[in-house]
Coordinates of C-alpha atoms in Angstrom, one line a residue:
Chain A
X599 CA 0.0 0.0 0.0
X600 CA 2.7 2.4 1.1
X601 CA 4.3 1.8 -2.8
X602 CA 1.2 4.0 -4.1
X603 CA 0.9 6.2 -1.1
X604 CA 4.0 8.5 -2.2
X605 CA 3.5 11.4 -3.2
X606 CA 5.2 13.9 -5.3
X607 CA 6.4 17.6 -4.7
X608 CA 4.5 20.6 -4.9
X609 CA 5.5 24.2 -4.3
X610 CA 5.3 25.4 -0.6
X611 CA 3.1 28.3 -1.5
X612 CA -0.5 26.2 -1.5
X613 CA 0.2 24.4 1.3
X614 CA -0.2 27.7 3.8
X615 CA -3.0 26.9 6.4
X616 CA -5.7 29.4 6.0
X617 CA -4.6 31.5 8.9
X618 CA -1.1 31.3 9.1
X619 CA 1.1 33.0 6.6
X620 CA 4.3 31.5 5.2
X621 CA 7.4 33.4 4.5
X622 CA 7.9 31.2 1.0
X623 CA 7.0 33.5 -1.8
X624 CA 5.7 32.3 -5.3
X625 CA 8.0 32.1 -8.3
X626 CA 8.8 35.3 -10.8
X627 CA 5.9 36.2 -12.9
X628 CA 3.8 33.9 -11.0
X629 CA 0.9 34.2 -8.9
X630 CA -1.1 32.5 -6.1
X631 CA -4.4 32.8 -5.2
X632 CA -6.5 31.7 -2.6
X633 CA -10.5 31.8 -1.9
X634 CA -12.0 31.2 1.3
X635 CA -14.7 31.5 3.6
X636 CA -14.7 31.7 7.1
X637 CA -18.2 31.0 9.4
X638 CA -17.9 31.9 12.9
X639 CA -20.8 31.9 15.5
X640 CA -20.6 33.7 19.1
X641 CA -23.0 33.7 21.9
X642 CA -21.8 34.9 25.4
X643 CA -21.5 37.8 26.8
X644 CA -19.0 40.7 26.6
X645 CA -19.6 42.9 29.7
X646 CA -22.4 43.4 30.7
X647 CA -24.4 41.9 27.5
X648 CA -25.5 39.1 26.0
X649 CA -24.6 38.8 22.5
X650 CA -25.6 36.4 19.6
X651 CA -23.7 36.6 16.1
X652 CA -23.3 34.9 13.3
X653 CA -20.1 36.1 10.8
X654 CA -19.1 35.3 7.1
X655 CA -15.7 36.4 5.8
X656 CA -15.3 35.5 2.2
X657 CA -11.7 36.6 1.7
X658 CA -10.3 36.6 -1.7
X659 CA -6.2 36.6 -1.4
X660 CA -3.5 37.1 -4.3
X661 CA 0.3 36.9 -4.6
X662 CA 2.5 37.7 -6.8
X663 CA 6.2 36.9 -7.6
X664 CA 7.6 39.9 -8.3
X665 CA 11.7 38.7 -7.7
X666 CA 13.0 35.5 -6.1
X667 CA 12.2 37.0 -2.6
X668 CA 9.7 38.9 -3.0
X669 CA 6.1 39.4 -3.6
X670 CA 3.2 41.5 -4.3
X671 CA 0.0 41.0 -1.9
X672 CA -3.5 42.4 -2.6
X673 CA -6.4 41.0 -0.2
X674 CA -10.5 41.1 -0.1
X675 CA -13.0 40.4 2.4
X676 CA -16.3 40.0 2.1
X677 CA -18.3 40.6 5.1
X678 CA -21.6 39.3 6.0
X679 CA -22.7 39.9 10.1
X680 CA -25.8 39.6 12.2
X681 CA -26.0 40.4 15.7
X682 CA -28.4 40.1 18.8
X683 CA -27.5 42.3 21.3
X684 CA -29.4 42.0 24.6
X685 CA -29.5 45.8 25.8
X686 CA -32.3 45.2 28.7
X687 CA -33.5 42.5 29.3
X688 CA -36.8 42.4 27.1
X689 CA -34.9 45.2 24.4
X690 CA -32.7 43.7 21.7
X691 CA -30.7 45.3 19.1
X692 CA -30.3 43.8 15.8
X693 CA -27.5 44.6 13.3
X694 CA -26.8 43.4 10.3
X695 CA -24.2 44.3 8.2
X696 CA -22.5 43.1 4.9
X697 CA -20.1 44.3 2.7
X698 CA -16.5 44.7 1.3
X699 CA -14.8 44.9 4.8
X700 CA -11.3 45.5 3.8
X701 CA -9.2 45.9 0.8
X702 CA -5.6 45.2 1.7
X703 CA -2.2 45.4 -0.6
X704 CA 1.3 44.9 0.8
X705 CA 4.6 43.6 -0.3
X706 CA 6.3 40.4 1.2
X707 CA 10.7 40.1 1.0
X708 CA 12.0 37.1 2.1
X709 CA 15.4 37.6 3.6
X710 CA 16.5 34.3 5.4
X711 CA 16.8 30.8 3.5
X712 CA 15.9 27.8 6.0
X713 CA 19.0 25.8 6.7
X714 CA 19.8 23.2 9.6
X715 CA 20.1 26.1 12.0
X716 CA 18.4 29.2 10.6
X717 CA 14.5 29.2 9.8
X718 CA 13.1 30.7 6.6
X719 CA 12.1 34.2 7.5
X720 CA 10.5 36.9 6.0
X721 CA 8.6 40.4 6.6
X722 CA 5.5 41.5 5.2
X723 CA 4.0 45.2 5.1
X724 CA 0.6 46.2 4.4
X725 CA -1.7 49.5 3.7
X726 CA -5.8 48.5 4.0
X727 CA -7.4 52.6 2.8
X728 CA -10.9 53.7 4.2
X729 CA -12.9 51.1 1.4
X730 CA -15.9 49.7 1.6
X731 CA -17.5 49.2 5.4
X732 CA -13.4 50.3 6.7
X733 CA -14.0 54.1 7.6
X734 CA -10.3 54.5 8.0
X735 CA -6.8 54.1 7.3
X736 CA -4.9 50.6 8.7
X737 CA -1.5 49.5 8.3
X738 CA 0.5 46.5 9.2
X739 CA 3.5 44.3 9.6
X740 CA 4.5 41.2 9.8
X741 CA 7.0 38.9 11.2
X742 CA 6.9 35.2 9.6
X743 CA 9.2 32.7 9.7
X744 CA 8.9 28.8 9.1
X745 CA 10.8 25.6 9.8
X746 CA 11.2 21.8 9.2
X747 CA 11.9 21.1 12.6
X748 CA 11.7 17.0 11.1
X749 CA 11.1 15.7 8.3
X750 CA 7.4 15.2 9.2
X751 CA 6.7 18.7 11.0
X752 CA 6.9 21.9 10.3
X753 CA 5.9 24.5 11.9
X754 CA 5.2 28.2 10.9
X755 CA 4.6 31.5 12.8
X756 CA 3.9 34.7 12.7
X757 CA 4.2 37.9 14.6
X758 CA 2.5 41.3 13.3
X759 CA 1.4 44.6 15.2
X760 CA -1.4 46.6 13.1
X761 CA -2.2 50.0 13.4
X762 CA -5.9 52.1 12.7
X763 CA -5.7 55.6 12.3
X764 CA -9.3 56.4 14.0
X765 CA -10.0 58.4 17.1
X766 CA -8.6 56.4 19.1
X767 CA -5.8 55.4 16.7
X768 CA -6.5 51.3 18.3
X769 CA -3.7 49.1 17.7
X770 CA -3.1 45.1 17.8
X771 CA -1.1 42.1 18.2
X772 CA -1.2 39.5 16.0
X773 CA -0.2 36.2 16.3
X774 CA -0.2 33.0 14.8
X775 CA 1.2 29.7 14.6
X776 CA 0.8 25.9 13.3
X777 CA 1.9 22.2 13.6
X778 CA 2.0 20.7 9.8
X779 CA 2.1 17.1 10.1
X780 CA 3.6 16.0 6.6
X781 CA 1.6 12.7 6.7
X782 CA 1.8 12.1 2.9
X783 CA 4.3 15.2 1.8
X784 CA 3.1 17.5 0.1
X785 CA -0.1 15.6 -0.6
X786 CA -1.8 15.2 3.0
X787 CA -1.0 17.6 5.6
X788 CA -3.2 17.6 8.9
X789 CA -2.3 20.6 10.9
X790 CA -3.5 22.7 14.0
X791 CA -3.3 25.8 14.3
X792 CA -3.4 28.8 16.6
X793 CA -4.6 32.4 15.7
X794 CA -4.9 35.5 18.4
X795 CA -5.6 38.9 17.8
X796 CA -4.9 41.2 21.2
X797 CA -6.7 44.3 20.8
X798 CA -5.6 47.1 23.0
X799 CA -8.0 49.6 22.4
X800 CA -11.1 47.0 23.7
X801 CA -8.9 45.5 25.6
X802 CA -9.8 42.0 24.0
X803 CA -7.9 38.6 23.7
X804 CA -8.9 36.4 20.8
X805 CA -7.7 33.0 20.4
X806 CA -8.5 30.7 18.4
X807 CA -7.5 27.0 17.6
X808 CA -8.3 25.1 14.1
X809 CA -8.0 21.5 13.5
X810 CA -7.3 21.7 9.9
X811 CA -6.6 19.1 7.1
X812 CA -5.0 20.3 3.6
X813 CA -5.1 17.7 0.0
X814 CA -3.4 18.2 -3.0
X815 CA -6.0 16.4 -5.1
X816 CA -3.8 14.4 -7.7
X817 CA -6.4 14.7 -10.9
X818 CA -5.7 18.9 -10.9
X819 CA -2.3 20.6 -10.9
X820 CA -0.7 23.0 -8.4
X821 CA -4.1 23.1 -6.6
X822 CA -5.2 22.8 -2.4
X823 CA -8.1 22.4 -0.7
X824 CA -8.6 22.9 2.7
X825 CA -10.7 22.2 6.1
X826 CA -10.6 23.9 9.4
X827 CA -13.2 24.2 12.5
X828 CA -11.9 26.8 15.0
X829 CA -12.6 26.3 18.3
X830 CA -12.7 29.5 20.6
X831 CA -10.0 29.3 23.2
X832 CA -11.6 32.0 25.7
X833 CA -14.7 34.4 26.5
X834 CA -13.3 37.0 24.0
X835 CA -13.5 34.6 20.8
X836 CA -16.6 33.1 18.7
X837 CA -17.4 30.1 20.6
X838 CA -16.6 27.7 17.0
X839 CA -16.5 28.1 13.2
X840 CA -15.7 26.2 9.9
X841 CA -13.6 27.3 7.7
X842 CA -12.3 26.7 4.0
X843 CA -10.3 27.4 1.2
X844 CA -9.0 26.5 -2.5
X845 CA -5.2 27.3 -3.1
X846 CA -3.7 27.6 -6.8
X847 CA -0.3 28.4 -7.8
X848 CA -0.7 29.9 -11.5
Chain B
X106 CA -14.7 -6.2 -2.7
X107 CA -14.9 -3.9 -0.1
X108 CA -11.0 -3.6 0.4
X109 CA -10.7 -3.2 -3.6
X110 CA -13.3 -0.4 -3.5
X111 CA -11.0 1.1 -0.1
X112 CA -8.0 0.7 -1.9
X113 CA -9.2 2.4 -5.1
X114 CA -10.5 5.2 -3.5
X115 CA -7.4 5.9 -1.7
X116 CA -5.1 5.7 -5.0
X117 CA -7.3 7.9 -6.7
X118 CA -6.8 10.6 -3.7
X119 CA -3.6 10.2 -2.0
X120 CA -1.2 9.4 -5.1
X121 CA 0.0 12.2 -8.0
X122 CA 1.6 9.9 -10.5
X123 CA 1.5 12.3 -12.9
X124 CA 2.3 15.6 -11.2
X125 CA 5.7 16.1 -9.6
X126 CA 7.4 19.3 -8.4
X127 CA 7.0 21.9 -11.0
X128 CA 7.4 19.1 -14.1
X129 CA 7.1 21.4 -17.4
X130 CA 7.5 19.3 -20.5
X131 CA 8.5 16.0 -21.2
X132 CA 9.0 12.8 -18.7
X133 CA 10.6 10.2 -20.9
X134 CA 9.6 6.7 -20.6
X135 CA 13.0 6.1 -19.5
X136 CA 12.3 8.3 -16.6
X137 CA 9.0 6.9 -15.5
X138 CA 10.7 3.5 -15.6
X139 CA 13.3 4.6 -13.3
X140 CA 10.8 5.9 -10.5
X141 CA 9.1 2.8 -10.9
X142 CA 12.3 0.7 -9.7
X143 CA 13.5 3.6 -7.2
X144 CA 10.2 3.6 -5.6
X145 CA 9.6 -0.1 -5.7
X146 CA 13.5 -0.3 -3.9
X147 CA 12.3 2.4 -1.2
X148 CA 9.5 0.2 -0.4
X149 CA 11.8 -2.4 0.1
X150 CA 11.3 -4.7 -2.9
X151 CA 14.4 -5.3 -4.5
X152 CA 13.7 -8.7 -6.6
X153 CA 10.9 -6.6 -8.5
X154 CA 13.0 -3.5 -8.9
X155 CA 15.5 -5.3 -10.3
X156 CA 13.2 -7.2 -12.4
X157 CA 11.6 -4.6 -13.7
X158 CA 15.2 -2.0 -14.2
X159 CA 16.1 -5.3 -16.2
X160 CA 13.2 -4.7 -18.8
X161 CA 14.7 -1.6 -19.9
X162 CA 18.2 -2.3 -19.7
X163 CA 18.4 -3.0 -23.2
X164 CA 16.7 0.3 -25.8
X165 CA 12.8 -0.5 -25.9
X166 CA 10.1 -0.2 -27.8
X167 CA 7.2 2.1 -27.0
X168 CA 4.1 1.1 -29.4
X169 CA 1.7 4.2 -28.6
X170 CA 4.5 6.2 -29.7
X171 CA 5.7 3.8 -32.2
X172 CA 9.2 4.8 -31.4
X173 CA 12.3 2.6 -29.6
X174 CA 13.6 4.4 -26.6
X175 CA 16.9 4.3 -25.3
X176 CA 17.2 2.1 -22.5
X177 CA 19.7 1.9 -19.0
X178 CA 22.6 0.2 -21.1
X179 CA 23.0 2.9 -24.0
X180 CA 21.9 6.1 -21.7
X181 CA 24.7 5.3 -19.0
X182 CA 27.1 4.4 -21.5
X183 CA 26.3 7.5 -23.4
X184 CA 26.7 9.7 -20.3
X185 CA 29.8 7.9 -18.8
X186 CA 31.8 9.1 -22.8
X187 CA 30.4 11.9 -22.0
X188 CA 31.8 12.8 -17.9
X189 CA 34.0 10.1 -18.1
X190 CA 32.2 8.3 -15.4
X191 CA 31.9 4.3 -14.7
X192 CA 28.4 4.3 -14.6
X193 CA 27.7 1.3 -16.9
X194 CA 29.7 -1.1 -15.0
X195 CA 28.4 -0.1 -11.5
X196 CA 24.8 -0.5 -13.3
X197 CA 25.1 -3.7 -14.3
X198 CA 27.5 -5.0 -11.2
X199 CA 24.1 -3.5 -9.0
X200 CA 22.0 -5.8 -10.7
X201 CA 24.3 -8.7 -11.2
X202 CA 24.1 -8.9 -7.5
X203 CA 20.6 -7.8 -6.8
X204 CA 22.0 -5.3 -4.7
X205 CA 19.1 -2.7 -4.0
X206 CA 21.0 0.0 -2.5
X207 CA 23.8 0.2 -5.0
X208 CA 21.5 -0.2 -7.8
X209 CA 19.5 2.8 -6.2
X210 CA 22.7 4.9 -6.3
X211 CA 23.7 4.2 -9.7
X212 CA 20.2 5.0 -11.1
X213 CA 20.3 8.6 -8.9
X214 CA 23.5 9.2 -10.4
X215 CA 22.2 8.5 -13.7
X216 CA 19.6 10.8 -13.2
X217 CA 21.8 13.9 -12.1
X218 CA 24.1 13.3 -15.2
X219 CA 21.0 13.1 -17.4
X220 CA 20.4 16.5 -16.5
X221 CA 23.8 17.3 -16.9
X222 CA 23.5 16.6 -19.9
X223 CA 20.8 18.8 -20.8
X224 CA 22.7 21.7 -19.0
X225 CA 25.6 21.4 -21.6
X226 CA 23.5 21.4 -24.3
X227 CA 21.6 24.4 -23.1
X228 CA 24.9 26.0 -22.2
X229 CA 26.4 25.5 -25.7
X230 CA 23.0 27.4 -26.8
X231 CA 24.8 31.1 -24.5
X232 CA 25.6 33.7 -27.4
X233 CA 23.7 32.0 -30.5
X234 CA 21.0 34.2 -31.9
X235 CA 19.4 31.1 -33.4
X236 CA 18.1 29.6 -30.2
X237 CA 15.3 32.0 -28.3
X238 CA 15.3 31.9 -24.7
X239 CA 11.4 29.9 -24.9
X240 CA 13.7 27.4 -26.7
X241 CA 16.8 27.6 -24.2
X242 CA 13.8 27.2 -20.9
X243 CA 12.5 23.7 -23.0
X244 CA 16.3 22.8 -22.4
X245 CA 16.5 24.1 -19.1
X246 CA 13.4 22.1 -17.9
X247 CA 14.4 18.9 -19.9
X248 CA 17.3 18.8 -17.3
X249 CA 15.3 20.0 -14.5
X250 CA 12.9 17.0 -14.7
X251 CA 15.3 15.0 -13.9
X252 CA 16.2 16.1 -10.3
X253 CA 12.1 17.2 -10.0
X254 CA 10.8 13.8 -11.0
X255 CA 13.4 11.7 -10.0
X256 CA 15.2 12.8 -7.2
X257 CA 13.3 15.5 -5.5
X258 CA 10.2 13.4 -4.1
X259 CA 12.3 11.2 -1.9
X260 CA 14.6 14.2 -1.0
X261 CA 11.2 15.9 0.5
X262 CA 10.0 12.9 2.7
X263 CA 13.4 12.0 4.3
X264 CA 15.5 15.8 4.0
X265 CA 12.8 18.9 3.0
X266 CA 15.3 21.3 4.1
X267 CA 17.7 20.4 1.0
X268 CA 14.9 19.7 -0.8
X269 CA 14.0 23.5 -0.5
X270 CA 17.3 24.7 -1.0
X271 CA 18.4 22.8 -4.2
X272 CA 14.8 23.5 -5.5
X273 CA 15.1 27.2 -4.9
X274 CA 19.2 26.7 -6.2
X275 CA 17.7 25.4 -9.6
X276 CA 14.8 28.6 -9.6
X277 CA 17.8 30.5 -9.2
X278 CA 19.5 28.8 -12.0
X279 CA 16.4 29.8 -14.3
X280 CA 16.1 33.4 -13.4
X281 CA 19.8 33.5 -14.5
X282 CA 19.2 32.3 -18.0
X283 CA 16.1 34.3 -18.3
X284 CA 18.1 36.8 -17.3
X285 CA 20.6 36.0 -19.8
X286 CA 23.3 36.0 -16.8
X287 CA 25.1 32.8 -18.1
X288 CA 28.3 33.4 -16.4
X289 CA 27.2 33.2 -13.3
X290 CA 24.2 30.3 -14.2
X291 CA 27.3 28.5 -15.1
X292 CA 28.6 29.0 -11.6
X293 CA 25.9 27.7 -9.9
X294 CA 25.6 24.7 -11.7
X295 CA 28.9 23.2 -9.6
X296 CA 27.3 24.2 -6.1
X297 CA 24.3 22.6 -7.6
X298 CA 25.9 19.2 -8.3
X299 CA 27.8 19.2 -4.6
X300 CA 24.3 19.4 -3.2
X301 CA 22.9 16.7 -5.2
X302 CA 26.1 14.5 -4.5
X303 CA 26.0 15.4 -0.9
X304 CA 22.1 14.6 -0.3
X305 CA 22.1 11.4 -1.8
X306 CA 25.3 10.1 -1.1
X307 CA 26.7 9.7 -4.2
X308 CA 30.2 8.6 -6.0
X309 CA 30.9 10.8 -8.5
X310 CA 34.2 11.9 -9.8
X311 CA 34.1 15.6 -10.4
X312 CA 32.6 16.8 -13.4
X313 CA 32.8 19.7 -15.2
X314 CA 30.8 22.9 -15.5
X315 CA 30.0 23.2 -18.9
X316 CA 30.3 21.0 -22.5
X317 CA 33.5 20.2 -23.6

């Protein structure tokens, strides 16, 4: 059985989990795409009030090779939000909002190689203008770095602060990481993963974990699809979602 | 039934035997018979490998294409006038003895010289107006194949960190020919062959950089 179970090589770039960001950048000329959609369901309270939601994020993500480090980065979310929140106890406020929640373009430079000691590193800036529902300016940056810590797991992560020019210019920490288990390399790669978002301004800790599973199917080329549920880790998070995506390398 | 149906299922999701790592253009029938042996050898059966490197030792026939392919004997012959390497006689002395590990090594070693191969052709292309660069990449990937089909899947499950590196060594490589840099794609074709030698564990006297 094991004879037909290998599996051939594919380019690192479509095996990113859906939340964590690689430092591997696609080839010249070339560009990678990935759509998604993220579900996430909260009910608990935050303060004082009760809250029911239910979020969509359809985000739309594309790189492209613009050197052998370095890439170009443009990013789309689609936002669809309804919300219950309990103001007295027999008065509820409904919202309900959808739109284009964020347009995003950066650029991403790789500027370490993995090797036996060193990880693969590499920094990525971004600049999200007052578009769609975003009434104001955001920008970004981000630490990533990766490595094959053995042959079978690799593990990427990610540090970033982001920074919103409103009144009370609120600012973030953002962090992620994963454990890739190359079951079949580079053909079946269960993973879990781990994505928090510290807001300072509302003083709020989200963190999430996602069981997540990604397959090269074999019948199309340079193609990924993935599966993750995320599990909320505290108050401040959705209590669970789904999560999925399709990965090409053009 | 059940287990057939199981087993089916699985090939048809878990296994790529027709994509590899960034393959662009042809795998010869030669090559596909060599991953056939080098897998069945990983997986630990050596009387089949051998059997089955011993069908193509000889040049053989392919009827869809109606067209006689060059087989182990002639291909390692060819490429040991060409390096001056003993690759023939460690070929045949492999499966003389049904030796799975050296006959492993030798076909490896064929593979990297195939490219090789392909490299000084495409290097004796540097200055001539006649070929385009399109024409110069079809070379480039020709010998490319080699390491991406052959050599680079097992390189990922037991070593992905020189996996990555030779990968991204050999995307170098190509941005320096596009780039019409051949001085310096000619210098990394040396570093290129150390890694290869050094990953796999290979004999191989030194060759050179370029045709003769």
């Amino acid at each position: 059985m094991l004879f037909f179970l290998v599996g051939d090589t594919f380019a690192a770039h479509i095996l990113e989990p859906l939340g964590t960001e690689i430092p591997a950048t696609p080839p010249r000329f070339r560009a990678f795409t990935q759509v998604g959609h993220d579900y996430f369901r909260f009910r608990g309270r935050r303060g004082e009030r009760r809250i029911r939601s239910r979020e969509s994020v359809s985000p739309l993500e594309i790189e492209f090779g613009l050197g052998e480090r370095t890439q170009l980065n443009l990013e789309w979310e689609i936002l669809w939000e309804e919300k219950e929140v309990e103001k007295h106890e027999d008065e509820v406020e409904r919202v309900r909002v959808m739109g284009l929640e964020e347009f995003a373009f950066g650029i991403k430079h790789r500027f370490l190689d993995e090797t036996r000691e060193i990880p693969d590193a590499a920094i990525l800036l971004e600049y999200a203008p007052p578009f769609g529902l975003k009434k104001t300016h955001e920008i970004g940056t981000l630490l990533l770095a990766s490595k094959n810590i053995t042959p079978w797991l690799f593990v990427p992560i990610n540090l970033g602060y982001g920074l919103e020019n409103n009144s009370a210019r609120s600012h973030s920490l953002i962090y992620n990481f994963a454990f890739m288990w190359r079951l079949i390399p580079d053909v079946l790669v269960p993973l879990v993963e781990f994505n928090g978002k510290r807001n300072f301004q509302e003083l709020t800790n989200e963190i999430m974990a996602v069981p997540e599973v990604i397959w090269v199917p074999p019948f199309i080329k340079n193609v990924s699809l993935k599966f993750g549920v995320p599990i909320g880790l505290n108050s401040d998070s959705p209590n669970w979602g789904i999560r999925f995506g399709i990965s090409k390398l053009w | 039934m059940m287990l057939t149906l199981i087993w089916l299922i699985t090939f048809l999701l878990f296994t790529s035997p027709i994509l590899a790592h960034e393959i662009v253009g042809e795998v010869t029938p030669l090559m596909e018979r060599i991953k056939t042996v080098l897998l069945l050898i990983e997986n630990n059966r050596v009387v089949d490998a051998v059997s089955e490197a011993a069908k193509v030792i000889n040049d053989f026939p392919i009827p869809e294409k109606k067209s006689i392919e060059p087989g182990l004997k002639s291909s390692s012959e060819r490429v040991d006038r060409l390096f001056g390497t003993d690759l023939h006689k460690s070929l045949t002395r492999s499966l003389q003895e049904k030796n799975g590990e050296a006959l492993k090594s030798s076909l490896q070693t064929l593979g990297l010289l195939l490219m090789l191969e392909k490299f000084d052709v495409l290097q004796s292309t540097f200055g001539k107006k006649e070929y385009s660069l399109d024409a110069q990449r079809t070379i480039f990937w020709l010998g490319r194949n080699y390491f991406s089909y052959l050599l680079e899947p097992t390189l990922a499950k037991t070593d992905p960190i020189t996996e990555q590196a030779l990968d991204r060594h050999l995307t170098k490589m190509l941005y320096r020919l596009e780039d019409g840099k051949w001085r310096e794609f000619i210098q990394l074709r040396q570093p290129l062959v150390e890694g290869i030698v050094k990953a796999f564990n290979l004999t191989l006297p030194k060759v050179r950089a370029g045709p003769p």
